[in-house]
Amino acid sequence: MTAERLMDYRLVRQCAPTLAARKVGSLFCLEKDMDNREPMCAILARWNRDLNPSGIFVRVVAERCGRSFVYVYRRNLLKQLVESAENRHFLKQYEYEHFEEEALIANLTHRISKCHCFPHEIGLFLGYPLEDVKGFIVNAGKNSKSTGYWKVYGNVAESEKLFKCFRKCFTVMSSLFERGYSLPMLAVG
């Protein structure tokens, strides 16, 4: 597998539900010192060139300890997310005042830079149910009803369905990629 294809595989493995339009966004980490590989700016430019036509965008939202944290998101799903009055009210509590895409991502990036970990509202940007994000905050990450791709404080049955869907996305997308599908071919429009 070429270095370029290997990088694409990392994106597929980490972001399959987002590629499949089942999740608003995914966050994953890339080592900044990638020997004999494309520079980070070239990787991001290539991914955006390949994925933007399907409404998927790729941004670095943090750089720490030699790592870049990459947020891969669906523009239309992010827009839908912040159209909800309940989600806006929640985000306003965490210094979000403007809800256009650029302002949201800039504010998220700023909030990440201020925290030694990640601000808890990032769960909303990753497609976690608001009830679970709030539950995590109120319970300081304890007392969850279930744990899968996130800690569940609300509807366990619904979350389990999502977890099953995400697992299937990972399996199907990985298999298709291994059979030669490209990122643009995998990005559900």
Short mmCIF file of C-alpha atoms in Angstrom, two decimals:
data_model
loop_
_atom_site.label_atom_id
_atom_site.label_comp_id
_atom_site.label_asym_id
_atom_site.label_seq_id
_atom_site.Cartn_x
_atom_site.Cartn_y
_atom_site.Cartn_z
CA MET A 1 0.00 0.00 0.00
CA THR A 2 1.42 3.41 -0.93
CA ALA A 3 1.96 6.05 1.77
CA GLU A 4 -0.88 8.11 0.31
CA ARG A 5 -3.25 5.15 0.30
CA LEU A 6 -2.21 4.27 3.86
CA MET A 7 -3.13 7.79 5.01
CA ASP A 8 -6.49 7.47 3.27
CA TYR A 9 -7.05 4.15 5.03
CA ARG A 10 -6.47 5.84 8.39
CA LEU A 11 -9.18 8.36 7.55
CA VAL A 12 -11.57 5.60 6.44
CA ARG A 13 -10.93 3.56 9.61
CA GLN A 14 -11.51 6.56 11.87
CA CYS A 15 -14.31 8.32 10.02
CA ALA A 16 -16.43 5.63 8.33
CA PRO A 17 -19.76 6.73 9.89
CA THR A 18 -19.10 10.32 8.80
CA LEU A 19 -18.18 9.20 5.28
CA ALA A 20 -21.40 7.15 5.23
CA ALA A 21 -23.49 10.20 6.32
CA ARG A 22 -24.47 8.49 9.58
CA LYS A 23 -22.60 10.90 11.86
CA VAL A 24 -22.02 14.66 11.78
CA GLY A 25 -18.31 14.42 12.45
CA SER A 26 -15.31 12.42 13.56
CA LEU A 27 -12.10 13.41 15.29
CA PHE A 28 -8.81 11.59 15.00
CA CYS A 29 -5.14 12.14 15.57
CA LEU A 30 -2.23 12.17 13.13
CA GLU A 31 1.40 12.31 14.14
CA LYS A 32 2.91 15.52 12.77
CA ASP A 33 6.30 13.88 12.19
CA MET A 34 5.32 11.33 9.57
CA ASP A 35 8.55 10.07 8.04
CA ASN A 36 8.57 9.83 4.24
CA ARG A 37 4.94 10.85 3.94
CA GLU A 38 3.07 13.80 2.54
CA PRO A 39 3.25 17.03 4.52
CA MET A 40 0.16 17.60 6.68
CA CYS A 41 -1.01 20.55 4.56
CA ALA A 42 -0.82 18.38 1.41
CA ILE A 43 -2.79 15.58 3.07
CA LEU A 44 -5.53 17.96 4.18
CA ALA A 45 -5.66 19.66 0.78
CA ARG A 46 -5.96 16.30 -0.99
CA TRP A 47 -8.65 15.05 1.40
CA ASN A 48 -10.65 18.25 1.01
CA ARG A 49 -10.30 18.11 -2.78
CA ASP A 50 -11.56 14.52 -2.76
CA LEU A 51 -14.30 14.91 -0.15
CA ASN A 52 -15.66 18.47 -0.46
CA PRO A 53 -17.81 17.60 -3.51
CA SER A 54 -19.71 15.19 -1.20
CA GLY A 55 -20.10 17.85 1.50
CA ILE A 56 -17.35 16.48 3.76
CA PHE A 57 -14.70 18.85 5.11
CA VAL A 58 -11.43 18.21 6.92
CA ARG A 59 -9.82 20.64 9.39
CA VAL A 60 -7.09 20.56 12.01
CA VAL A 61 -8.68 21.76 15.26
CA ALA A 62 -5.72 21.24 17.60
CA GLU A 63 -2.02 20.55 17.61
CA ARG A 64 -0.47 19.07 20.72
CA CYS A 65 2.63 17.09 21.57
CA GLY A 66 3.58 16.49 17.94
CA ARG A 67 0.07 15.47 16.94
CA SER A 68 -2.58 17.10 14.80
CA PHE A 69 -6.20 16.50 15.76
CA VAL A 70 -8.26 16.33 12.60
CA TYR A 71 -11.98 17.04 12.54
CA VAL A 72 -13.82 15.49 9.59
CA TYR A 73 -17.40 16.70 9.29
CA ARG A 74 -20.42 16.91 7.04
CA ARG A 75 -21.32 20.53 6.40
CA ASN A 76 -25.06 19.87 6.01
CA LEU A 77 -25.28 17.82 9.22
CA LEU A 78 -23.35 20.46 11.18
CA LYS A 79 -25.78 23.08 9.87
CA GLN A 80 -28.76 20.92 10.91
CA LEU A 81 -27.20 20.38 14.32
CA VAL A 82 -27.05 24.09 15.11
CA GLU A 83 -30.50 24.82 13.69
CA SER A 84 -31.90 23.15 16.80
CA ALA A 85 -32.84 25.74 19.44
CA GLU A 86 -31.92 23.27 22.19
CA ASN A 87 -28.44 22.71 20.74
CA ARG A 88 -27.90 26.47 20.29
CA HIS A 89 -28.95 27.13 23.86
CA PHE A 90 -26.52 24.49 25.06
CA LEU A 91 -23.63 25.84 22.97
CA LYS A 92 -24.30 29.42 24.11
CA GLN A 93 -23.40 28.26 27.62
CA TYR A 94 -19.91 27.51 26.28
CA GLU A 95 -19.19 30.84 24.55
CA TYR A 96 -20.69 30.00 21.16
CA GLU A 97 -22.47 33.09 19.88
CA HIS A 98 -22.39 32.68 16.09
CA PHE A 99 -23.61 29.55 14.39
CA GLU A 100 -22.22 29.80 10.87
CA GLU A 101 -19.77 27.03 10.00
CA GLU A 102 -16.58 29.11 10.12
CA ALA A 103 -17.52 30.72 13.44
CA LEU A 104 -18.43 27.35 14.97
CA ILE A 105 -15.18 25.69 13.95
CA ALA A 106 -13.13 28.73 15.01
CA ASN A 107 -14.84 28.77 18.40
CA LEU A 108 -14.38 25.02 18.84
CA THR A 109 -10.69 25.36 17.94
CA HIS A 110 -10.33 28.24 20.42
CA ARG A 111 -12.09 26.28 23.17
CA ILE A 112 -9.84 23.27 22.54
CA SER A 113 -6.75 25.50 22.81
CA LYS A 114 -7.91 26.71 26.24
CA CYS A 115 -8.39 23.21 27.68
CA HIS A 116 -5.76 20.68 28.67
CA CYS A 117 -8.18 18.04 27.39
CA PHE A 118 -11.09 18.56 25.02
CA PRO A 119 -14.12 20.69 25.91
CA HIS A 120 -17.09 18.43 26.57
CA GLU A 121 -19.34 20.14 24.02
CA ILE A 122 -17.18 18.52 21.35
CA GLY A 123 -19.47 15.50 21.76
CA LEU A 124 -22.20 17.46 20.01
CA PHE A 125 -19.85 18.17 17.07
CA LEU A 126 -19.18 14.43 16.89
CA GLY A 127 -22.87 13.57 16.73
CA TYR A 128 -23.38 12.37 20.28
CA PRO A 129 -26.93 12.93 21.56
CA LEU A 130 -27.26 16.16 23.54
CA GLU A 131 -28.73 14.24 26.48
CA ASP A 132 -25.54 12.14 26.66
CA VAL A 133 -23.25 15.16 26.35
CA LYS A 134 -25.12 16.90 29.17
CA GLY A 135 -25.14 13.70 31.23
CA PHE A 136 -21.38 13.33 30.85
CA ILE A 137 -20.84 16.90 32.05
CA VAL A 138 -23.25 16.68 35.00
CA ASN A 139 -21.89 13.29 36.11
CA ALA A 140 -18.22 14.10 35.45
CA GLY A 141 -18.02 11.05 33.19
CA LYS A 142 -19.34 8.66 35.84
CA ASN A 143 -22.62 6.80 36.35
CA SER A 144 -23.36 6.14 32.67
CA LYS A 145 -26.05 3.61 31.78
CA SER A 146 -23.92 2.15 28.97
CA THR A 147 -20.68 2.76 27.12
CA GLY A 148 -19.95 2.36 23.43
CA TYR A 149 -18.55 5.06 21.15
CA TRP A 150 -19.50 7.45 23.97
CA LYS A 151 -20.95 7.18 27.47
CA VAL A 152 -24.71 6.89 27.38
CA TYR A 153 -26.83 8.74 29.94
CA GLY A 154 -30.05 8.88 27.93
CA ASN A 155 -31.69 6.39 25.58
CA VAL A 156 -29.59 3.22 25.72
CA ALA A 157 -31.59 1.37 23.05
CA GLU A 158 -31.20 4.22 20.52
CA SER A 159 -27.50 4.56 21.27
CA GLU A 160 -26.96 0.81 20.89
CA LYS A 161 -28.63 1.00 17.46
CA LEU A 162 -26.22 3.80 16.50
CA PHE A 163 -23.23 1.84 17.81
CA LYS A 164 -24.29 -1.16 15.71
CA CYS A 165 -24.70 1.10 12.66
CA PHE A 166 -21.24 2.63 13.24
CA ARG A 167 -19.63 -0.82 13.55
CA LYS A 168 -21.24 -1.82 10.26
CA CYS A 169 -19.96 1.39 8.63
CA PHE A 170 -16.42 0.60 9.76
CA THR A 171 -16.66 -2.96 8.45
CA VAL A 172 -18.22 -2.08 5.10
CA MET A 173 -16.07 0.99 4.41
CA SER A 174 -12.85 -0.81 5.33
CA SER A 175 -13.76 -3.76 3.13
CA LEU A 176 -14.59 -1.52 0.17
CA PHE A 177 -11.37 0.45 0.62
CA GLU A 178 -9.34 -2.76 0.74
CA ARG A 179 -11.00 -3.79 -2.54
CA GLY A 180 -9.72 -0.62 -4.19
CA TYR A 181 -12.42 1.99 -3.64
CA SER A 182 -11.12 5.56 -3.38
CA LEU A 183 -12.17 8.21 -0.83
CA PRO A 184 -14.48 9.97 -3.32
CA MET A 185 -16.13 6.63 -4.09
CA LEU A 186 -16.72 5.99 -0.36
CA ALA A 187 -18.07 9.44 0.45
CA VAL A 188 -21.84 9.09 0.40
CA GLY A 189 -23.26 12.20 -1.29
#
